[in-house]
Amino acid sequence: MISVADRLHTVEEYYFSRKLKEVNLLKEHGKPIINLGIGSPDLQPPSRVVSAIVDSMQDATAHKYQSYQGLPELRQAMADFYKKHFSVSLSPKTEILPLMGSKEGIMHISMAFLNEGDGVLIPNPGYPTYTSVTKLVGATPLFYDLKEKNNWLPDFVELEKTHDLSKVKIMWINYPHMPTGTVAPNKFYEDVIEFAKRHNILVVNDNPYSFILNQFPRSILKYKNAKDHCLELNSLSKTFNMAGWRVGMVMGKSEYLDSIIKVKSNMDSGMFYGIQKGAIEALNCSDMWYLSLNSVYEKRRTLVWELAEALNCTYDKNATGLFVWAKLPEFVKSEEFIDTVLKNDSIFIAPGTIFGSNGEGYIRFSLCAETEEIEEAIARVK
């Protein structure tokens, strides 16, 4: 056997990749599993998006290699989208780079800016990929606490007291926050930009949940001096039910994007033409799309709240996004709890611990299941 690279010893297989094998095995043995663990939208994209990709197959250039920077009209659509919804002006030529999903962007940004031993500030709890990518590129994860008593926002004074920031190169933030659903106020963005300026850190806001059950979509790029120290990632996966299409974007200062394209252009050969044409249609959807989408998620969330209560959990009704973050009764461990529910009720829920140590005592429900399934889950628990 050929030995694997040392970097693989620093990471494990993604939790959902491992756990879903177990869940699928239970299904194969006849267990009627209801999956409320993973945030993979089950709703359809806008019909005009599907029509656009079908129609694109007849275009003469549809099956050729595409530009590493994406179609000019896609970048323009992204710029128009940010202007309309976030009041952010971006140059489609120099300040927007389409990606094959924002998860790809986490790797590209890390490879573009991190050297071995550089520090990376990562939220706890937070998206596990920030940590695994940091380790894969040889950088050092430095976790900063997010806690319920502080509304899942960082305490910058405490952070500066407890961390040596001299080697920190990147800070990951993610609001609306996954997994808790917290929406950050304006002051937070102003504070984090000042923090980045003080310590010469590149802050990356991972922003794919802005339009799910959230009345106040915000971009960090709207705030004063943001482009000097910030990038923003976004995605069409959740907003337009296009998770499998793999369309994302990174926005920011042209010099930063020039560095990212050096990595990206050596790792792919451009996004499929039809996907880009569909993405353009999605970005041009009217406000009616968002109202329709959220009306479905509102009904589902009300039912998930009922399920959480049936499991003796508490939750925050002001939280947003594609999930419900719920607190377990005191002294109950997250992974033991979800395994018990999986065994006894055939319901899969994500344990809070997969998002970091501060997720202990919490679980996360996904809204990506039909109302009938959630109602069945409630009936099983009751």
GROMACS .gro file of C-alpha atoms in nm, residues 45-56 59 71-78 80-81 84-85 236 239-242 245 247 249 271-290:
model
   53
   45PRO     CA    1  -3.545   2.578  -0.843
   46PRO     CA    2  -3.748   2.844  -1.024
   47SER     CA    3  -3.896   2.697  -1.344
   48ARG     CA    4  -3.730   2.967  -1.555
   49VAL     CA    5  -3.393   2.846  -1.427
   50VAL     CA    6  -3.455   2.490  -1.541
   51SER     CA    7  -3.583   2.616  -1.878
   52ALA     CA    8  -3.268   2.824  -1.923
   53ILE     CA    9  -3.035   2.527  -1.879
   54VAL     CA   10  -3.246   2.313  -2.115
   55ASP     CA   11  -3.252   2.584  -2.383
   56SER     CA   12  -2.877   2.643  -2.346
   59ASP     CA   13  -2.609   2.705  -2.804
   71LEU     CA   14  -1.962   3.452  -1.844
   72PRO     CA   15  -1.960   3.835  -1.844
   73GLU     CA   16  -2.340   3.831  -1.823
   74LEU     CA   17  -2.323   3.605  -1.513
   75ARG     CA   18  -2.087   3.844  -1.338
   76GLN     CA   19  -2.317   4.131  -1.436
   77ALA     CA   20  -2.617   3.945  -1.293
   78MET     CA   21  -2.425   3.892  -0.968
   80ASP     CA   22  -2.700   4.359  -1.017
   81PHE     CA   23  -2.815   4.113  -0.748
   84LYS     CA   24  -3.058   4.537  -0.562
   85HIS     CA   25  -3.060   4.330  -0.243
  236LEU     CA   26  -2.725   3.003  -0.498
  239THR     CA   27  -3.167   3.085  -0.192
  240PHE     CA   28  -3.268   2.919  -0.518
  241ASN     CA   29  -3.272   2.545  -0.430
  242MET     CA   30  -2.971   2.484  -0.653
  245TRP     CA   31  -2.579   2.288  -0.938
  247VAL     CA   32  -2.288   2.794  -0.812
  249MET     CA   33  -1.932   3.362  -0.584
  271MET     CA   34  -1.825   2.629  -1.498
  272PHE     CA   35  -2.061   2.447  -1.739
  273TYR     CA   36  -2.224   2.697  -1.973
  274GLY     CA   37  -2.580   2.581  -1.906
  275ILE     CA   38  -2.537   2.612  -1.530
  276GLN     CA   39  -2.422   2.970  -1.577
  277LYS     CA   40  -2.726   3.052  -1.794
  278GLY     CA   41  -2.955   2.905  -1.532
  279ALA     CA   42  -2.778   3.101  -1.257
  280ILE     CA   43  -2.837   3.426  -1.446
  281GLU     CA   44  -3.211   3.356  -1.451
  282ALA     CA   45  -3.211   3.274  -1.079
  283LEU     CA   46  -3.035   3.598  -0.987
  284ASN     CA   47  -3.295   3.793  -1.184
  285CYS     CA   48  -3.594   3.644  -0.999
  286SER     CA   49  -3.858   3.886  -0.872
  287ASP     CA   50  -3.936   3.940  -0.503
  288MET     CA   51  -4.228   3.700  -0.541
  289TRP     CA   52  -3.979   3.411  -0.548
  290TYR     CA   53  -3.849   3.492  -0.200
   0.00000   0.00000   0.00000
